[in-house]
CSV table of C-alpha atoms in Angstrom, one decimal:
chain,number,residue,atom,x,y,z
Q,8,MET,CA,5.5,-56.8,-32.5
Q,9,LYS,CA,6.8,-53.3,-32.7
Q,10,THR,CA,9.0,-52.3,-35.5
Q,11,ARG,CA,12.2,-50.4,-35.0
Q,12,ILE,CA,10.5,-47.2,-36.2
Q,13,GLU,CA,7.8,-47.4,-33.5
Q,14,THR,CA,10.4,-48.2,-30.8
Q,15,LEU,CA,12.5,-45.1,-31.8
Q,16,ILE,CA,9.4,-42.9,-32.0
Q,17,GLU,CA,8.3,-44.0,-28.6
Q,18,LYS,CA,11.8,-43.3,-27.2
Q,19,TYR,CA,11.8,-39.9,-29.0
Q,20,TRP,CA,8.5,-38.8,-27.4
Q,21,GLU,CA,9.8,-39.8,-23.9
Q,22,ALA,CA,13.0,-37.8,-24.6
Q,23,GLU,CA,15.3,-40.9,-24.2
Q,24,THR,CA,16.9,-40.9,-27.7
Q,25,SER,CA,20.5,-40.0,-28.5
Q,26,LEU,CA,21.6,-38.1,-31.6
Q,27,GLU,CA,22.4,-41.4,-33.3
Q,28,ASP,CA,18.9,-42.8,-32.6
Q,29,GLU,CA,17.4,-39.6,-34.1
Q,30,LYS,CA,19.5,-39.9,-37.2
Q,31,GLU,CA,18.6,-43.5,-37.6
Q,32,LEU,CA,14.9,-42.7,-37.1
Q,33,LYS,CA,15.0,-40.0,-39.8
Q,34,ALA,CA,16.7,-42.4,-42.2
Q,35,LEU,CA,14.1,-45.1,-41.5
Q,36,LEU,CA,11.2,-42.6,-41.9
Q,37,LYS,CA,12.5,-41.5,-45.4
Q,38,ASN,CA,12.2,-45.1,-46.7
Q,39,ALA,CA,9.1,-46.2,-44.8
Q,40,LYS,CA,5.5,-46.1,-45.9
Q,41,GLY,CA,3.0,-44.4,-43.6
Q,42,TYR,CA,4.0,-42.4,-40.6
Q,43,ASP,CA,3.0,-39.2,-42.3
Q,44,ALA,CA,2.7,-37.2,-39.1
Q,45,GLU,CA,6.2,-38.1,-38.1
Q,46,LYS,CA,7.6,-37.5,-41.6
Q,47,VAL,CA,6.1,-34.0,-41.5
Q,48,LEU,CA,7.5,-33.3,-38.0
Q,49,PHE,CA,11.0,-34.4,-38.9
Q,50,GLY,CA,10.8,-32.7,-42.2
Q,51,ILE,CA,10.0,-29.4,-40.5
Q,52,VAL,CA,12.9,-29.9,-38.1
Q,53,ALA,CA,15.2,-30.5,-41.0
Q,54,ASP,CA,13.9,-27.4,-42.8
Q,55,PHE,CA,14.5,-25.3,-39.7
Q,56,LYS,CA,18.1,-26.5,-39.4
Q,57,SER,CA,18.8,-25.7,-43.1
Q,58,GLU,CA,17.5,-22.2,-42.8
Q,59,GLU,CA,20.1,-19.4,-42.5
Q,60,PRO,CA,19.5,-16.5,-40.2
Q,61,GLN,CA,18.4,-13.4,-41.9
Q,62,GLN,CA,19.1,-9.8,-41.3
Q,63,LEU,CA,16.2,-8.5,-39.3
Q,64,LEU,CA,15.2,-4.9,-39.7
Q,65,ILE,CA,14.4,-3.5,-36.2
Q,66,PRO,CA,12.1,-0.5,-36.5
Q,67,ALA,CA,13.5,2.7,-35.1
Q,68,GLU,CA,12.2,3.6,-31.6
Q,69,LYS,CA,9.9,6.5,-31.3
Q,70,PRO,CA,11.5,9.3,-29.4
Q,71,ALA,CA,10.4,9.3,-25.8
Q,72,ARG,CA,8.3,12.2,-24.6
Q,73,THR,CA,10.5,14.5,-22.5
Q,74,ILE,CA,9.4,16.6,-19.6
Q,75,ARG,CA,11.0,19.9,-19.6
Q,76,MET,CA,12.9,20.3,-16.4
Q,77,HIS,CA,12.1,23.9,-15.7
Q,78,TRP,CA,8.4,23.0,-15.4
Q,79,LEU,CA,9.4,20.3,-13.0
Q,80,GLY,CA,11.2,22.8,-10.8
Q,81,TRP,CA,8.2,25.1,-10.8
Q,82,ALA,CA,5.9,22.3,-9.8
Q,83,ALA,CA,8.3,21.3,-7.0
Q,84,SER,CA,8.4,24.9,-5.7
Q,85,VAL,CA,4.6,25.2,-5.7
Q,86,ALA,CA,4.3,21.8,-3.9
Q,87,LEU,CA,6.8,22.9,-1.3
Q,88,ILE,CA,5.0,26.3,-0.7
Q,89,ALA,CA,1.6,24.6,-0.5
Q,90,GLY,CA,2.9,22.0,2.0
Q,91,SER,CA,4.6,24.7,4.1
Q,92,ILE,CA,1.3,26.7,4.3
Q,93,TRP,CA,-0.7,23.7,5.2
Q,94,ILE,CA,1.7,22.7,8.0
Q,95,TRP,CA,1.8,26.3,9.3
Q,96,GLN,CA,-2.0,26.5,9.4
Q,97,ASP,CA,-2.2,23.2,11.3
Q,98,TYR,CA,0.4,24.5,13.8
Q,99,GLU,CA,-1.5,27.8,14.4
Q,100,GLN,CA,-4.8,25.9,14.9
Q,101,LYS,CA,-3.3,23.6,17.5
Q,102,LYS,CA,-1.7,26.6,19.2
Q,103,GLN,CA,-5.1,28.4,19.4
Q,104,GLU,CA,-6.8,25.2,20.7
Q,105,GLU,CA,-4.2,25.0,23.5
Q,106,LEU,CA,-4.7,28.7,24.3
Q,107,ALA,CA,-8.5,28.2,24.5
Q,108,TYR,CA,-8.0,25.2,26.8
Q,109,GLN,CA,-5.8,27.2,29.1
Q,110,GLN,CA,-8.4,30.0,29.3
Q,111,VAL,CA,-11.2,27.6,30.1
Q,112,MET,CA,-9.1,26.0,32.9
Q,113,GLU,CA,-8.4,29.4,34.3
Q,114,ALA,CA,-12.1,30.3,34.3
Q,115,LEU,CA,-13.0,27.0,36.0
Q,116,ALA,CA,-10.3,27.7,38.7
Q,117,LEU,CA,-11.7,31.2,39.3
Q,118,ILE,CA,-15.2,29.7,39.7
Q,119,GLN,CA,-14.0,27.1,42.1
Q,120,ASN,CA,-12.1,29.7,44.1
Q,121,ASN,CA,-15.1,32.0,44.4
Q,122,LEU,CA,-17.4,29.1,45.2
Q,123,SER,CA,-15.1,28.0,48.1
Q,124,LYS,CA,-15.2,31.7,49.4
Q,125,GLY,CA,-19.0,31.7,49.3
Q,126,GLN,CA,-19.1,28.4,51.2
Q,127,GLU,CA,-16.9,29.9,53.9
Q,128,GLN,CA,-19.2,32.9,54.3
Q,129,MET,CA,-22.2,30.5,54.6
Q,130,GLN,CA,-20.6,28.6,57.6
Q,131,PRO,CA,-22.5,30.7,60.3
Q,132,LEU,CA,-25.8,29.8,58.6
Q,133,ASN,CA,-24.7,26.2,58.5
Q,134,ASP,CA,-24.4,26.2,62.3
Q,135,LEU,CA,-28.1,27.4,62.6
Q,136,LYS,CA,-29.4,24.2,61.2
Q,137,TYR,CA,-28.6,22.3,64.4
Q,138,LEU,CA,-30.8,24.5,66.5
Q,139,ASN,CA,-34.2,23.1,67.3
Q,140,THR,CA,-36.2,26.1,68.2
Q,141,THR,CA,-36.2,29.8,68.0
Q,142,ASN,CA,-35.9,30.0,71.8
Q,143,GLN,CA,-32.5,28.4,71.6
Q,144,LEU,CA,-31.6,31.0,69.1
Q,145,PHE,CA,-32.7,34.0,71.0
Q,146,GLN,CA,-32.5,32.7,74.6
Q,147,THR,CA,-35.1,34.6,76.3
Q,148,THR,CA,-35.3,34.6,80.1
Q,149,GLN,CA,-38.6,33.8,81.6
């Protein structure tokens, strides 16, 4: 059979006790023999309640390291100039690539034009391939 102390301790660990139950448990534990762990626990809780808050000394914060703003301005200027140069070089390179492409296309168009002129001049020779003999070419009378 459980005693009143054991019943209250069980309720306490299951978080089902009221403030009156906890006061009763503390009073019963003071007079009871045994239950050393519970006496220590409730003694510590009582000690914490009786303690007064103390003035705490908060250490002074170390001053934060500051960045001088004029160096930040110089760094931003250098970054801006470097970025502008990089973008300008990239633009110039693409412009030169486009110019080279146009020149190659013009050269290919010139070659195609001259090739078609050459093929037109070869047309009379193309007609000769259908002749079977030299007699047909020079038609001699016999």
